[in-house]
Structures are given as structure tokens and as C-alpha cells.
Short mmCIF file of C-alpha atoms and ligand atoms in Angstrom, two decimals:
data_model
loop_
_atom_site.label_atom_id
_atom_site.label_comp_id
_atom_site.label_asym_id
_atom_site.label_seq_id
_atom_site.Cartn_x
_atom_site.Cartn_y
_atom_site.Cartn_z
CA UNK A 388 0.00 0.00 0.00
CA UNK A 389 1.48 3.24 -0.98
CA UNK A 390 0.19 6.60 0.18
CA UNK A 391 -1.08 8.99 -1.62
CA UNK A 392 0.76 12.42 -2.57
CA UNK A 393 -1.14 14.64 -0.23
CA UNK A 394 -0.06 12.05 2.41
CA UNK A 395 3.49 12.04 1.62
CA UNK A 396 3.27 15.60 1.37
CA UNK A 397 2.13 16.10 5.26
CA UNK A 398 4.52 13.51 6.73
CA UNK A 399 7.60 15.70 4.49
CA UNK A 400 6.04 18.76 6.04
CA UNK A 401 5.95 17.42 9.48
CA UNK A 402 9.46 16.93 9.02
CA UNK A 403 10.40 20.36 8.05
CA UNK A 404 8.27 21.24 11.41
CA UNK A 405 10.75 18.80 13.41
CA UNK A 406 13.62 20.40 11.61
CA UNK A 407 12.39 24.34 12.49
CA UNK A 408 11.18 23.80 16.07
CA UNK A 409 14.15 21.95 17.57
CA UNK A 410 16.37 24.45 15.88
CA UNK A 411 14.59 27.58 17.26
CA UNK A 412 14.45 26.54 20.87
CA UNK A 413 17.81 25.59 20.62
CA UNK A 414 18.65 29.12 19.07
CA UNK A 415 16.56 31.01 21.56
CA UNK A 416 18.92 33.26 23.89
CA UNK A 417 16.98 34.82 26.20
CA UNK A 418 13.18 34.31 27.83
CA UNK A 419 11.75 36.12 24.90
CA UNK A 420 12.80 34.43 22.64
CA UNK A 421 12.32 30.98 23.93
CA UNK A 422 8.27 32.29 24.90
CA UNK A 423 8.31 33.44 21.38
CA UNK A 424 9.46 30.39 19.54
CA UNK A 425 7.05 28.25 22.22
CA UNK A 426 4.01 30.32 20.67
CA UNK A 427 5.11 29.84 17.07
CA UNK A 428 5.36 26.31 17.13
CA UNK A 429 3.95 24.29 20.66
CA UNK A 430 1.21 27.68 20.93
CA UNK A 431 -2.59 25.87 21.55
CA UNK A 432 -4.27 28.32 18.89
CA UNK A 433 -2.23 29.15 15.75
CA UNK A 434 0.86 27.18 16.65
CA UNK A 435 2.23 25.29 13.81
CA UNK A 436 1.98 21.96 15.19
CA UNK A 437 -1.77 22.58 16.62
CA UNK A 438 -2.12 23.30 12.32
CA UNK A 439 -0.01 20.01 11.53
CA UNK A 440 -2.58 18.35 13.30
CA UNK A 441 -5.80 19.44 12.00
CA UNK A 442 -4.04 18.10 9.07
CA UNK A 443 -4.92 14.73 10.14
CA UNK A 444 -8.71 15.50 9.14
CA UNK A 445 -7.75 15.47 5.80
CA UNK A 446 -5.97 11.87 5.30
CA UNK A 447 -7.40 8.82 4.26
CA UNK A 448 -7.63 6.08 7.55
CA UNK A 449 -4.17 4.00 6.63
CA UNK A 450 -2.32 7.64 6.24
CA UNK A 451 -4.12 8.77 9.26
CA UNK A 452 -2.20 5.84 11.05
CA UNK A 453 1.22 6.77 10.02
CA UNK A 454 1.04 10.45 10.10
CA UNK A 455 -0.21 10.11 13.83
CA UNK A 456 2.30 7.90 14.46
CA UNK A 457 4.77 10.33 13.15
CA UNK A 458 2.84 13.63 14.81
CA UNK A 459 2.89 12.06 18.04
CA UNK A 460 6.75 11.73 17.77
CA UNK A 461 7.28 15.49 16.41
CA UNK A 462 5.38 16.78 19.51
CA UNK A 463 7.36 15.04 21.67
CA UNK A 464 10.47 16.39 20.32
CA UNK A 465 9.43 20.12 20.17
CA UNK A 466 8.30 19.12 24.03
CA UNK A 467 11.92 18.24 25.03
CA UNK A 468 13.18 20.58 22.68
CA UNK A 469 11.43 23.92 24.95
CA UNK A 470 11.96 22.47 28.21
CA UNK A 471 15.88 22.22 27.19
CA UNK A 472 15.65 25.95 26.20
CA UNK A 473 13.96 26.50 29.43
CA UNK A 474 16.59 25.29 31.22
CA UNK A 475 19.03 26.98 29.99
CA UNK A 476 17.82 29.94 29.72
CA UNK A 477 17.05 29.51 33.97
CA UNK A 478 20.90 28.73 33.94
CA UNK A 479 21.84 32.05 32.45
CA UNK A 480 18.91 33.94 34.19
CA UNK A 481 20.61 33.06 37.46
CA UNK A 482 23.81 33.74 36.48
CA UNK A 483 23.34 37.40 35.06
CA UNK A 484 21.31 38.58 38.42
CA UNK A 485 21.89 41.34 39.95
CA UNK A 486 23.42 42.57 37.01
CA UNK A 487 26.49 40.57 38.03
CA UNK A 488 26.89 38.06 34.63
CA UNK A 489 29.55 35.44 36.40
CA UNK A 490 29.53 33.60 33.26
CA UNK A 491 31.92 36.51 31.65
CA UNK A 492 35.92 35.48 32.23
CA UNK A 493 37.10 37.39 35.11
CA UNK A 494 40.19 40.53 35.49
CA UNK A 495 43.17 38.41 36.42
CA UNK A 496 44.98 40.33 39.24
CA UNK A 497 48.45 40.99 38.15
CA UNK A 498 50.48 38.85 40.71
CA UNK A 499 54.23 40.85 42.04
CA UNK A 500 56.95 38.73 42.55
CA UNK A 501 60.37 38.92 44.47
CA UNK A 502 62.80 41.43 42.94
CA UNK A 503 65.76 40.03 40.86
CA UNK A 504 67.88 41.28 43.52
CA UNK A 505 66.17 39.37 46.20
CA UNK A 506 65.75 36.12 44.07
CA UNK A 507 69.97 36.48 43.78
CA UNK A 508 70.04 36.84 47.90
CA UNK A 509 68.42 34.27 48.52
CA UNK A 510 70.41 32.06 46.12
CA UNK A 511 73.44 33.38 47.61
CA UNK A 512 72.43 32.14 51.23
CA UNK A 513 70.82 28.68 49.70
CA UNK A 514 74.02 27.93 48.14
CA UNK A 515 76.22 29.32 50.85
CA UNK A 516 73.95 28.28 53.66
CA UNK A 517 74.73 23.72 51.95
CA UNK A 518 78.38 25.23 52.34
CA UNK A 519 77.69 25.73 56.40
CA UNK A 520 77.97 29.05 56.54
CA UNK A 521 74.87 30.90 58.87
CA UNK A 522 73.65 34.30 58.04
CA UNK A 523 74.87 37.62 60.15
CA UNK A 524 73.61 40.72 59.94
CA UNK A 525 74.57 44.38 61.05
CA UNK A 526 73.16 47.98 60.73
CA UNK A 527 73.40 49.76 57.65
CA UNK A 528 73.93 53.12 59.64
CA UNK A 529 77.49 52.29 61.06
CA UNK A 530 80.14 53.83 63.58
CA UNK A 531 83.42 54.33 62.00
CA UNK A 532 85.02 52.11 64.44
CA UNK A 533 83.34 49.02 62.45
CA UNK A 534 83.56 50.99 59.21
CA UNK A 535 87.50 51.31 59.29
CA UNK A 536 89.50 51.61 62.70
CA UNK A 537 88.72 47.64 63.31
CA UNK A 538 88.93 46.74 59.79
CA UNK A 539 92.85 48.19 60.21
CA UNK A 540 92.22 51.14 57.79
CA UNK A 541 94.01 54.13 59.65
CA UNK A 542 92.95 57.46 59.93
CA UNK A 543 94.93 58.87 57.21
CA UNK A 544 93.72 56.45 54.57
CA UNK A 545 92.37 57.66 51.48
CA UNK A 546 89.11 55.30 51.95
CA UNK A 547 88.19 57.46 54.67
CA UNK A 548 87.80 60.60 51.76
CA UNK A 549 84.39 62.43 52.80
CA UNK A 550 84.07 62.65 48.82
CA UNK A 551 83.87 58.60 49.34
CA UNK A 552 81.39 58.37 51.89
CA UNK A 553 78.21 59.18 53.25
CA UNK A 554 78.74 61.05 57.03
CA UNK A 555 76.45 61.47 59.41
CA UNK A 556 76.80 63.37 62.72
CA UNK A 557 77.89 61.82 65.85
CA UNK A 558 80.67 59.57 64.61
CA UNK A 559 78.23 57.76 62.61
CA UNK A 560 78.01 56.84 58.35
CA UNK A 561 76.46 54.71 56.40
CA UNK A 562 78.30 51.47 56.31
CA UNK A 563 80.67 51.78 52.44
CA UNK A 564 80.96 47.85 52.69
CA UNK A 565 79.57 44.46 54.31
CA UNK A 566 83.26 43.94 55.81
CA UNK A 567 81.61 45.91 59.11
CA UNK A 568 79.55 42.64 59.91
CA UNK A 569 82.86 40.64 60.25
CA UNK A 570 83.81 42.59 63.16
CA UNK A 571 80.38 42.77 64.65
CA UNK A 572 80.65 39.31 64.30
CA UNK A 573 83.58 38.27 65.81
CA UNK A 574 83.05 40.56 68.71
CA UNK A 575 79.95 38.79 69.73
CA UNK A 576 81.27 35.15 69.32
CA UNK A 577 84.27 33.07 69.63
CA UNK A 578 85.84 31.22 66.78
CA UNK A 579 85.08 28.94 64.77
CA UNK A 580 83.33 31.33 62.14
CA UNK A 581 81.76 30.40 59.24
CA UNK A 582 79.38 33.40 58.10
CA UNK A 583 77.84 35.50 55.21
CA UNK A 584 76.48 38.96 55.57
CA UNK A 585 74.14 40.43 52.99
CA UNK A 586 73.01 43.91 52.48
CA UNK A 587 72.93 47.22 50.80
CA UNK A 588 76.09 49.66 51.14
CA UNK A 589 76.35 52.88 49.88
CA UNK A 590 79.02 55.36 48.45
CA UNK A 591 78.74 58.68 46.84
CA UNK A 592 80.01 57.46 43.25
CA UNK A 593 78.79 58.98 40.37
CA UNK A 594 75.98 56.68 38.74
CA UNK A 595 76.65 54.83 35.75
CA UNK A 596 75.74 51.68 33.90
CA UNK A 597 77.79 49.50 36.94
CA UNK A 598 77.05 51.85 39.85
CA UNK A 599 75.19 53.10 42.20
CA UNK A 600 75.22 55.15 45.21
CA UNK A 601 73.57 52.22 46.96
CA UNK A 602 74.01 48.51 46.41
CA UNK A 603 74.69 45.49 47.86
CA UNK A 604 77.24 43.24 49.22
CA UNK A 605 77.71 39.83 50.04
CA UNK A 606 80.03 39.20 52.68
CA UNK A 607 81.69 36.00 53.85
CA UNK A 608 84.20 34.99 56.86
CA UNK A 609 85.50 31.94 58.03
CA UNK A 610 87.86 31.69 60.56
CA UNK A 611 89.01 29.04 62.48
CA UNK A 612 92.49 26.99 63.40
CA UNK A 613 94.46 26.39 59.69
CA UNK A 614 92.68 28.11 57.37
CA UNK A 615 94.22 28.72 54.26
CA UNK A 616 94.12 30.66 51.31
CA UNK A 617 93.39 27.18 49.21
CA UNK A 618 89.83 26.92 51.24
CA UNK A 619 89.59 30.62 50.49
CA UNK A 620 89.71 29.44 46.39
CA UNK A 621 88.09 26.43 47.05
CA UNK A 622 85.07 28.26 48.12
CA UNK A 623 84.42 30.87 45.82
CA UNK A 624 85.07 28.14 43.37
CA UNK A 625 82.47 25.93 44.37
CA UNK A 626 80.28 28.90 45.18
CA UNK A 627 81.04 30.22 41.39
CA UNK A 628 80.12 26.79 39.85
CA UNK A 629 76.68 26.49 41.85
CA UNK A 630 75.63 30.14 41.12
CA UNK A 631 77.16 30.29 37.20
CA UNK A 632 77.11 26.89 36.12
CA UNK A 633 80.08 24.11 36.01
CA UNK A 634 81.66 25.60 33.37
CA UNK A 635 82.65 28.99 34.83
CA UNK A 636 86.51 29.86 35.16
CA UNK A 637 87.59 31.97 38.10
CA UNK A 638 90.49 34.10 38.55
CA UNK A 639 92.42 35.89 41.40
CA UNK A 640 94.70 38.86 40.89
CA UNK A 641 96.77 40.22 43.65
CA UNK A 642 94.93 43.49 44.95
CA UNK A 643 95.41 45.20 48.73
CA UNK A 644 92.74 45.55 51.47
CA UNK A 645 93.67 46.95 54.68
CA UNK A 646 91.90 44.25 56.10
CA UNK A 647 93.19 41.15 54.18
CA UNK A 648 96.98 40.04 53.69
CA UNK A 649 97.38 38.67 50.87
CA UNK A 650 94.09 40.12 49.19
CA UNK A 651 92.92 39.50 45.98
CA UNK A 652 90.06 40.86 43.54
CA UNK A 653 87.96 38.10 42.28
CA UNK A 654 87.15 37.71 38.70
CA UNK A 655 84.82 35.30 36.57
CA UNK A 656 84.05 33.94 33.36
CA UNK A 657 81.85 31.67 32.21
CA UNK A 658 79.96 30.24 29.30
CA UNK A 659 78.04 32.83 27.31
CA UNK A 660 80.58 35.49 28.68
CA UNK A 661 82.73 37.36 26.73
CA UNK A 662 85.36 39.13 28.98
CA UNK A 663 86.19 38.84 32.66
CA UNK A 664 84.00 40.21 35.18
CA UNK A 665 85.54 41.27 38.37
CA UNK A 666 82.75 40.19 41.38
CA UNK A 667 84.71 41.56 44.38
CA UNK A 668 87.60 41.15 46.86
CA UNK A 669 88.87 38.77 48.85
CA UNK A 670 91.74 37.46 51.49
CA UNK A 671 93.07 36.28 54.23
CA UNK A 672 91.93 38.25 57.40
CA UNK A 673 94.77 40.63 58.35
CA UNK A 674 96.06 39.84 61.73
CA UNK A 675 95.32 43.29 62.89
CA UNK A 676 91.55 42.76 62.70
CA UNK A 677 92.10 39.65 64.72
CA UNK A 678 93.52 41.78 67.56
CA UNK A 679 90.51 44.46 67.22
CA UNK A 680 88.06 41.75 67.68
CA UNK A 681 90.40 40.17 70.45
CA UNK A 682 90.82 36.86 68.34
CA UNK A 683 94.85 35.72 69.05
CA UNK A 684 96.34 35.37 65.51
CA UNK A 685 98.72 32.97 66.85
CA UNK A 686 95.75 30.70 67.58
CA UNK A 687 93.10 30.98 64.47
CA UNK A 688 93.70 32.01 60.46
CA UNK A 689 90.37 33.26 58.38
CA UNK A 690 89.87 34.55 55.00
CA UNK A 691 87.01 36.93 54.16
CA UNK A 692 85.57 37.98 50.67
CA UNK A 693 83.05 40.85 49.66
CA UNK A 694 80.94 39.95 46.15
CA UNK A 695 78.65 43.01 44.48
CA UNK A 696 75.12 41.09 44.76
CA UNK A 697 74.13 43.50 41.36
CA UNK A 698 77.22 42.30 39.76
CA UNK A 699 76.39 38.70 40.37
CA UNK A 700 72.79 38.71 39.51
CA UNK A 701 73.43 41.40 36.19
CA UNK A 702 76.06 38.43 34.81
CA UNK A 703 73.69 35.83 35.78
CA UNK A 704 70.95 37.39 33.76
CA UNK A 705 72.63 39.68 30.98
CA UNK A 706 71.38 42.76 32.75
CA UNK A 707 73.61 45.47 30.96
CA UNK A 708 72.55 48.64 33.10
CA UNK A 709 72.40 48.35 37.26
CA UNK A 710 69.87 51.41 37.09
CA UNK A 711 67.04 49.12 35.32
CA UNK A 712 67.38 47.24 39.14
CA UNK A 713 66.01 50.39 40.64
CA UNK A 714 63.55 52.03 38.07
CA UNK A 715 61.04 49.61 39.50
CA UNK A 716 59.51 48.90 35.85
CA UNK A 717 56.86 45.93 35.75
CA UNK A 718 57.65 45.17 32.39
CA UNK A 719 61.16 44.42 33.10
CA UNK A 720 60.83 43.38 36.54
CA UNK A 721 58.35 40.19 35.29
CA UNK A 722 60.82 39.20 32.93
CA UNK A 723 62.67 37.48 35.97
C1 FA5 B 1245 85.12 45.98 49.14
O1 FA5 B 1245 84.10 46.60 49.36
C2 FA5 B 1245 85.73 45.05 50.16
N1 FA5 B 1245 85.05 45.25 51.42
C3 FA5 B 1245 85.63 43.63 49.67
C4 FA5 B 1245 86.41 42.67 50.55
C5 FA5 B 1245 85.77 41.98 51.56
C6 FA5 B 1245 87.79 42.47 50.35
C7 FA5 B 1245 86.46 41.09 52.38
C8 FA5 B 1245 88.48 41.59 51.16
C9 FA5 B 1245 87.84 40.90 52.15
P1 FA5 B 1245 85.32 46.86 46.68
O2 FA5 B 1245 85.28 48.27 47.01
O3 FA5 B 1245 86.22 46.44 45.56
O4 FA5 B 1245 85.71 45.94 47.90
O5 FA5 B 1245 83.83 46.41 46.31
C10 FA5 B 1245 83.51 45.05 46.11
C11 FA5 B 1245 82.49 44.89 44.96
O6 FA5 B 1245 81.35 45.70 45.19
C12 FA5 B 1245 83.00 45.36 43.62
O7 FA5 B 1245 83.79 44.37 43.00
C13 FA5 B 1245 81.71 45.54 42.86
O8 FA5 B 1245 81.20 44.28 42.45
C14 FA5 B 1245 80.81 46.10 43.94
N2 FA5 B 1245 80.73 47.56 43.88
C15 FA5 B 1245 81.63 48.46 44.30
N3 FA5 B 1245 81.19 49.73 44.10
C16 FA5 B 1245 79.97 49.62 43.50
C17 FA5 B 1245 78.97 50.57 43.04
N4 FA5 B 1245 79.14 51.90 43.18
N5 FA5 B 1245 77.84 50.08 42.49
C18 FA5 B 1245 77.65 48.75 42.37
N6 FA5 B 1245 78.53 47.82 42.79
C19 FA5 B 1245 79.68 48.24 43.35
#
């Protein structure tokens, strides 16, 4: 039995209704639209399907069977397809109430971080801290005993120049150098010593691309009985190949420090680098500072070393001007 055209006709129109109902409620975006599309096609007077089904009038009794079959399945689809709009559209009622839509992404908050100059502290006293040496620490506003009488830097020495240093009244400065902490130090304890002192220094230099009027310093002492100047390299050679990398070379030329004899200035290269870079100074405590402290140099032997912290992290991370460590600038600060 075939059916006849007008038949065929309604079942390929009932169809088309499936097609343009499930699509619309699934297009609606708001409560209007969903109400709208339920009128046009589910609505009890003119709705589309209500029409489908006077349809049904029409048809002969065998098409009546399959269209109804077919109707019946339609309006169950449109059913589902409105109460899924419905849903939804509860889902982003909710959600925009209050005028507060918390379906919209959020504003990240821009999240700080530690400065490049702390991040190279606190690598300094990781690595130095596996070596066994504790962290000291001392004022930045100093008395000139600590600043140079103790550190065996007479009166008369040109590292005393006011043009060199910050004054204040009362026999006080600001401290030109972490060396101050290795007195405070060893006045306040009996050897052994095995210590590093970090913190900012400051000297009246003219500011360039390598300095500041402020920086900082890393200090170290050791002292205890046989010391030598081989732990002295030893150190700053392990201490070069944690902070560098394996493959750095170190170097020590003969230099002068009141407070070190012999004394050296430290240099290092390393892969990537292209010249020497000279970190600091270094030597073996001066047996004059032993007696300011009240240490007996008969007894103990030390060696003490003094490391620009800008120096070390600027190599470390191709920095080329110390001044971008100051200008407090996000975009280069969250580079690090
Ligand atoms: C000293 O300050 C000695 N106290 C170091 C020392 C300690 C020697 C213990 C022996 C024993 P010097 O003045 O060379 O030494 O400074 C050490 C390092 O500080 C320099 O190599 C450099 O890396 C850094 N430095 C010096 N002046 C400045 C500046 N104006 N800006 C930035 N870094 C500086």
C-alpha cells in the first residue's frame, strides 16, 4: 500500500516542522525568545503543530495511522526541545542577576613577585647556607670604628675621603661595605666562624651603567684553626660553579685591602661570557683585625671575601645597566 501524494506531502512537512522547532528553541537566547518560539510552534491556537494536526482530518484512515504515528513523535520532540531551552535559559537567568553576569571570564589580578635582587640573595644564602655558613647581619647606619678603625684602615687612609662616603653626625656613616659585619661578628662570638652577611652599602660614586650610590654586598668569613688561602679558592670556586654553572673559570689577581693580607680581587668567566667580570675582593683576614676583635692570631687564620650582589645577579641574567634594578619597571621586573 502506498500513500497517496497529499499524504506524503504532510509527513515531508511534518518533518520540516521537526527540523524548524528543535532548531529555534535551541537558538533562543533569552526568555523572549524561547516564549516566542514556544508560541510559534507548541502555541494551543495558531501554533504550527496545533495546524499540523488538523491536518490529520484530511488523510485517508491507513495515512491517518502513520502520520499520527509520526505527529505524536514530532510533539514530543518540540516538548523536550522547549523544556531544554527553558533550562538553559534559567541557567543564564541566574547567572546574570543582579546585574552581576559570572559567566563573563574574570580581570586576572596581576600577581608581584620577588625582585631580581632578592631572588639572587636568597640564592646566595641557599648555596652558601649547603656550604655551612649561617647568616649575620649588622646595621646599615654604622660607627666608623666598624667601618675602618677595626677593619685596620688608619685614619689617614684615602678610603676614609668624605668625597667617598656618606657622614652622618655623631661619629656615625652609612656602612661603604659588608666587611663591618665581620667585626660585629667576631666581637659577639668566639671562633670557629663560618658566616655571610648580605646587604645594601652605599658610596657617593657617580651613577653609571655599573654603579650606584647604593648597592649590595655579600660578605663572607670563616675563621678558624688552619685556614688557608686554598679553602679561600676552594670556596668561591664551588660557590662560582653552583651560582654560574660548572663551566665557569675563576680568577684571582693580587689586589690590597687593609683588612686582608694577601688580598685579591675576584674575577669570573663563564659560558656565554665574553670578557672577565671582576665580582669583588677577597683574602686572608689581616692579623690586625684579629687583635681588634680580640681573636689571638697565633691561635686561628680566616679569610674573608666581599661579592657586588648587582654584579652577580646582572652576569647571571645579561642585565647590561644596574639602574634598570632600581627604576622599579613591571615590564622588566616580570621578565625574571
Ligand atoms: C670591598 O668593598 C671590600 N670590602 C671587599 C672585601 C671583603 C675584600 C672582604 C676583602 C675581604 P670593593 O670596594 O672592591 O671591595 O667592592 C667590592 C664589589 O662591590 C665590587 O667588586 C663591585 O662588584 C661592587 N661595587 C663596588 N662599588 C659599586 C657601586 N658603586 N655600584 C655597584 N657595585 C659596586
Amino acid at each position: 500500500m502506498s500513500l497517496s501524494d497529499s499524504a506524503a506531502e504532510a509527513l515531508a512537512a511534518l518533518d520540516e516542522l521537526e527540523k524548524a522547532g528543535v532548531s529555534a528553541f535551541a537558538e533562543a537566547a533569552n526568555s523572549a525568545a524561547i516564549e516566542a518560539a514556544r508560541v510559534e510552534f507548541l502555541g494551543m491556537k495558531q501554533g504550527r503543530l496545533k495546524t499540523a494536526q488538523e491536518r490529520l482530518k484530511s488523510l485517508d484512515a491507513a495515512a491517518k495511522r502513520v502520520y499520527g504515528q509520526r505527529f505524536n513523535a514530532v510533539k514530543t520532540a518540540l516538548e523536550a526541545a522547549l523544556e531544554g531551552a527553558k533550562s538553559r535559559g534559567s541557567q543564564i537567568a541566574s547567572a546574570v542577576s543582579d546585574g552581576f553576569d559570572v559567566t563573563l571570564p574574570g580581570h586576572l589580578p596581576k600577581l608581584g613577585h620577588r625582585h631580581p635582587l632578592t631572588q639572587t640573595a636568597d640564592e646566595l644564602i641557599d648555596i652558601f647556607g649547603r656550604f655551612g655558613f649561617a647568616v649575620a647581619r649588622g646595621p646599615e647606619v654604622e660607627d666608623i670604628h666598624h667601618n675602618f678603625d677595626a677593619l685596620n684602615i688608619p685614619p689617614a687612609h684615602p678610603a676614609r675621603d668624605p668625597l667617598d662616603n656618606f657622614y652622618l653626625s655623631d661619629g656615625l656613616m652609612l656602612r661603604s661595605q659588608t666587611s663591618t659585619v665581620q667585626i660585629r661578628v667576631m666581637e659577639n662570638q668566639p671562633p670557629p666562624v663560618r658566616v655571610i652577611a648580605i646587604g645594601r652599602v652605599y658610596r657617593p660614586d657617580t651613577v653609571d651603567a655599573t654603579h650606584s650610590f647604593m648597592f649590595h654586598q655579600i660578605e663572607g668569613l670563616m675563621v678558624d684553626k688552619g685556614v688557608t688561602m686554598a679553602d679561600l679558592k676552594t670556596v668561591l670556586r664551588l660557590f662560582a660553579a653552583s651560582y654560574l654553572g660548572k663551566d665557569v673559570k675563576i680568577r684571582f689577581r693580587p689586589s690590597f685591602f687593609p683588612f686582608t693580607e694577601p688580598s685579591v680581587e675576584v674575577d669570573m668567566l663563564w659560558h656565554g661570557g665574553d670578557r672577565w667580570v671582576e665580582m669583588g675582593g677577597a683574602g686572608m683576614v689581616d692579623p690586625n683585625v684579629f687583635r681588634a676583635v680580640g681573636y689571638d692570631p697565633d691561635e686561628v687564620t680566616g679569610f674573608a671575601f666581599g661579592l657586588g650582589i648587582e654584579r652577580l645577579c646582572m652576569r647571571r641574567h645579561g642585565i647590561d645597566d644596574i639602574r634598570l634594578l632600581y627604576q622599579n619597571e613591571s615590564r622588566f621586573l616580570s621578565q625574571f
